[in-house]
Amino acid sequence: MNLVQLATFMYPHEAHLAMGKLDAHGIESSLQDELTIQINNFYSNAIGGVKLHVLAEDLDRAKEVLALDYSAEQDEDADQIKETASETNAFQCPNCNSWNVGEPRLKGPFALLSTLLLGFPFPLVSKQSLCFDCHTEFKIR
Ligand SMILES: [Zn+2]
């Protein structure tokens, strides 16, 4: 069994991401100096980082796998999730279609009174939503 160094990483979590990517493609790998750097991150530069090792015969394929870039596909997935959400989610501003909506903060004498009596503003179940972008109040369907 002949191990060769494939890559080095500053932090253990980066090495584990690469290791998971290799594992997903059926390539076995191991880490060296991971625990030393986990105990003291400042040793990482001194000892050359977390080393990712693979079998010599897997080296070329492992390099290809590490070079794979899925970011474009992830952007497509994110767009799909947003489209699905816009069809099903009622929490969107009817005025400007912003997703930056939430419950308005309690105001007025009731909030003051409940803060004085209870120590905190008593949360009422509010069916009103507030758009934080255009300040439109609307009812949640
Ligand atoms: Zn709005």
mmCIF file of C-alpha atoms and ligand atoms in Angstrom:
data_model
loop_
_atom_site.group_PDB
_atom_site.id
_atom_site.type_symbol
_atom_site.label_atom_id
_atom_site.label_comp_id
_atom_site.label_asym_id
_atom_site.label_seq_id
_atom_site.Cartn_x
_atom_site.Cartn_y
_atom_site.Cartn_z
ATOM 1 C CA MET A 1 0.000 0.000 0.000
ATOM 2 C CA ASN A 2 1.682 3.139 -1.252
ATOM 3 C CA LEU A 3 0.190 6.431 0.001
ATOM 4 C CA VAL A 4 0.919 9.699 -1.752
ATOM 5 C CA GLN A 5 0.047 13.234 -0.703
ATOM 6 C CA LEU A 6 -2.792 14.687 -2.763
ATOM 7 C CA ALA A 7 -3.317 18.074 -1.110
ATOM 8 C CA THR A 8 -2.763 20.088 2.070
ATOM 9 C CA PHE A 9 -5.270 22.223 3.909
ATOM 10 C CA MET A 10 -5.005 24.936 6.536
ATOM 11 C CA TYR A 11 -7.908 23.615 8.631
ATOM 12 C CA PRO A 12 -9.226 20.086 9.304
ATOM 13 C CA HIS A 13 -12.780 20.901 8.117
ATOM 14 C CA GLU A 14 -11.458 21.802 4.647
ATOM 15 C CA ALA A 15 -9.641 18.481 4.481
ATOM 16 C CA HIS A 16 -12.825 16.654 5.518
ATOM 17 C CA LEU A 17 -14.798 18.355 2.718
ATOM 18 C CA ALA A 18 -12.245 17.099 0.181
ATOM 19 C CA MET A 19 -12.226 13.671 1.842
ATOM 20 C CA GLY A 20 -16.026 13.488 1.568
ATOM 21 C CA LYS A 21 -15.878 14.426 -2.109
ATOM 22 C CA LEU A 22 -13.371 11.633 -2.753
ATOM 23 C CA ASP A 23 -15.435 9.198 -0.692
ATOM 24 C CA ALA A 24 -18.526 10.037 -2.789
ATOM 25 C CA HIS A 25 -16.560 8.923 -5.852
ATOM 26 C CA GLY A 26 -15.372 5.730 -4.170
ATOM 27 C CA ILE A 27 -11.789 6.862 -3.567
ATOM 28 C CA GLU A 28 -10.320 5.983 -0.170
ATOM 29 C CA SER A 29 -8.211 8.635 1.541
ATOM 30 C CA SER A 30 -6.660 9.420 4.901
ATOM 31 C CA LEU A 31 -5.573 12.512 6.798
ATOM 32 C CA GLN A 32 -2.300 13.232 8.542
ATOM 33 C CA ASP A 33 -1.678 15.856 11.272
ATOM 34 C CA GLU A 34 -5.420 16.534 11.503
ATOM 35 C CA LEU A 35 -5.625 16.130 15.283
ATOM 36 C CA THR A 36 -2.461 18.136 15.989
ATOM 37 C CA ILE A 37 -3.893 21.075 14.060
ATOM 38 C CA GLN A 38 -7.295 20.604 15.664
ATOM 39 C CA ILE A 39 -5.676 20.998 19.093
ATOM 40 C CA ASN A 40 -3.643 24.049 18.077
ATOM 41 C CA ASN A 41 -4.603 25.795 14.826
ATOM 42 C CA PHE A 42 -1.479 27.947 14.905
ATOM 43 C CA TYR A 43 0.720 24.883 14.292
ATOM 44 C CA SER A 44 -0.886 24.442 10.861
ATOM 45 C CA ASN A 45 1.626 26.629 9.000
ATOM 46 C CA ALA A 46 4.556 25.276 10.975
ATOM 47 C CA ILE A 47 3.915 21.606 10.220
ATOM 48 C CA GLY A 48 2.618 22.100 6.676
ATOM 49 C CA GLY A 49 -1.135 21.855 7.179
ATOM 50 C CA VAL A 50 -3.511 18.884 7.191
ATOM 51 C CA LYS A 51 -2.276 16.405 4.585
ATOM 52 C CA LEU A 52 -4.723 14.435 2.466
ATOM 53 C CA HIS A 53 -3.290 11.117 1.290
ATOM 54 C CA VAL A 54 -4.615 8.700 -1.323
ATOM 55 C CA LEU A 55 -3.335 5.453 -2.790
ATOM 56 C CA ALA A 56 -0.754 6.030 -5.547
ATOM 57 C CA GLU A 57 -2.927 4.277 -8.137
ATOM 58 C CA ASP A 58 -5.892 6.593 -7.293
ATOM 59 C CA LEU A 59 -3.869 9.818 -7.538
ATOM 60 C CA ASP A 60 -4.862 10.883 -11.065
ATOM 61 C CA ARG A 61 -8.554 10.157 -10.590
ATOM 62 C CA ALA A 62 -8.515 11.865 -7.155
ATOM 63 C CA LYS A 63 -7.044 15.018 -8.706
ATOM 64 C CA GLU A 64 -9.855 15.046 -11.288
ATOM 65 C CA VAL A 65 -12.488 14.561 -8.596
ATOM 66 C CA LEU A 66 -11.091 17.390 -6.444
ATOM 67 C CA ALA A 67 -11.115 19.687 -9.491
ATOM 68 C CA LEU A 68 -14.836 19.038 -10.107
ATOM 69 C CA ASP A 69 -16.917 22.176 -9.549
ATOM 70 C CA TYR A 70 -20.575 21.765 -8.601
ATOM 71 C CA SER A 71 -21.262 25.438 -7.856
ATOM 72 C CA ALA A 72 -23.256 26.048 -11.094
ATOM 73 C CA GLU A 73 -25.556 23.108 -10.329
ATOM 74 C CA GLN A 74 -26.033 24.348 -6.781
ATOM 75 C CA ASP A 75 -27.095 27.759 -8.084
ATOM 76 C CA GLU A 76 -29.673 26.041 -10.331
ATOM 77 C CA ASP A 77 -30.973 24.061 -7.351
ATOM 78 C CA ALA A 78 -31.263 27.239 -5.287
ATOM 79 C CA ASP A 79 -33.276 28.896 -8.071
ATOM 80 C CA GLN A 80 -35.597 25.882 -8.222
ATOM 81 C CA ILE A 81 -36.155 25.981 -4.459
ATOM 82 C CA LYS A 82 -36.983 29.678 -4.673
ATOM 83 C CA GLU A 83 -39.472 29.066 -7.509
ATOM 84 C CA THR A 84 -41.156 26.293 -5.549
ATOM 85 C CA ALA A 85 -41.304 28.494 -2.477
ATOM 86 C CA SER A 86 -42.888 31.365 -4.388
ATOM 87 C CA GLU A 87 -45.688 29.023 -5.499
ATOM 88 C CA THR A 88 -46.418 27.666 -2.022
ATOM 89 C CA ASN A 89 -45.219 30.230 0.501
ATOM 90 C CA ALA A 90 -47.633 32.889 1.649
ATOM 91 C CA PHE A 91 -44.909 34.848 3.421
ATOM 92 C CA GLN A 92 -44.085 37.144 0.564
ATOM 93 C CA CYS A 93 -44.921 40.828 0.423
ATOM 94 C CA PRO A 94 -47.948 41.369 -1.855
ATOM 95 C CA ASN A 95 -46.718 44.895 -2.601
ATOM 96 C CA CYS A 96 -43.083 44.434 -3.652
ATOM 97 C CA ASN A 97 -42.727 40.588 -3.680
ATOM 98 C CA SER A 98 -39.919 40.766 -1.120
ATOM 99 C CA TRP A 99 -39.119 37.716 1.065
ATOM 100 C CA ASN A 100 -37.868 39.992 3.832
ATOM 101 C CA VAL A 101 -41.071 39.808 5.885
ATOM 102 C CA GLY A 102 -41.853 39.089 9.514
ATOM 103 C CA GLU A 103 -44.040 39.966 12.440
ATOM 104 C CA PRO A 104 -44.133 43.624 13.384
ATOM 105 C CA ARG A 105 -42.690 44.509 16.778
ATOM 106 C CA LEU A 106 -45.104 45.179 19.606
ATOM 107 C CA LYS A 107 -45.702 48.867 20.064
ATOM 108 C CA GLY A 108 -47.815 51.140 22.141
ATOM 109 C CA PRO A 109 -49.302 51.086 25.626
ATOM 110 C CA PHE A 110 -49.933 47.330 25.747
ATOM 111 C CA ALA A 111 -46.252 46.510 25.150
ATOM 112 C CA LEU A 112 -45.235 49.074 27.797
ATOM 113 C CA LEU A 113 -47.772 47.750 30.313
ATOM 114 C CA SER A 114 -46.862 44.084 29.795
ATOM 115 C CA THR A 115 -43.162 44.936 30.032
ATOM 116 C CA LEU A 116 -43.750 46.704 33.351
ATOM 117 C CA LEU A 117 -45.926 43.900 34.775
ATOM 118 C CA LEU A 118 -44.237 40.803 33.332
ATOM 119 C CA GLY A 119 -40.726 42.038 32.601
ATOM 120 C CA PHE A 120 -41.083 41.357 28.881
ATOM 121 C CA PRO A 121 -43.468 42.416 26.093
ATOM 122 C CA PHE A 122 -46.234 39.816 26.065
ATOM 123 C CA PRO A 123 -46.213 38.091 22.678
ATOM 124 C CA LEU A 124 -49.649 38.145 21.137
ATOM 125 C CA VAL A 125 -50.437 35.862 18.238
ATOM 126 C CA SER A 126 -50.376 38.286 15.362
ATOM 127 C CA LYS A 127 -51.890 37.530 11.984
ATOM 128 C CA GLN A 128 -50.337 40.665 10.590
ATOM 129 C CA SER A 129 -47.052 40.535 8.726
ATOM 130 C CA LEU A 130 -44.748 43.405 7.969
ATOM 131 C CA CYS A 131 -42.549 43.827 4.911
ATOM 132 C CA PHE A 132 -39.224 45.202 6.133
ATOM 133 C CA ASP A 133 -38.407 46.557 2.670
ATOM 134 C CA CYS A 134 -41.488 48.644 1.792
ATOM 135 C CA HIS A 135 -43.091 48.694 5.308
ATOM 136 C CA THR A 136 -46.425 47.339 4.042
ATOM 137 C CA GLU A 137 -48.518 45.492 6.607
ATOM 138 C CA PHE A 138 -50.511 42.584 5.271
ATOM 139 C CA LYS A 139 -52.509 39.627 6.550
ATOM 140 C CA ILE A 140 -51.043 36.145 6.304
ATOM 141 C CA ARG A 141 -53.302 33.929 4.242
HETATM 142 ZN ZN ZN B 1 -42.818 44.932 0.456
#
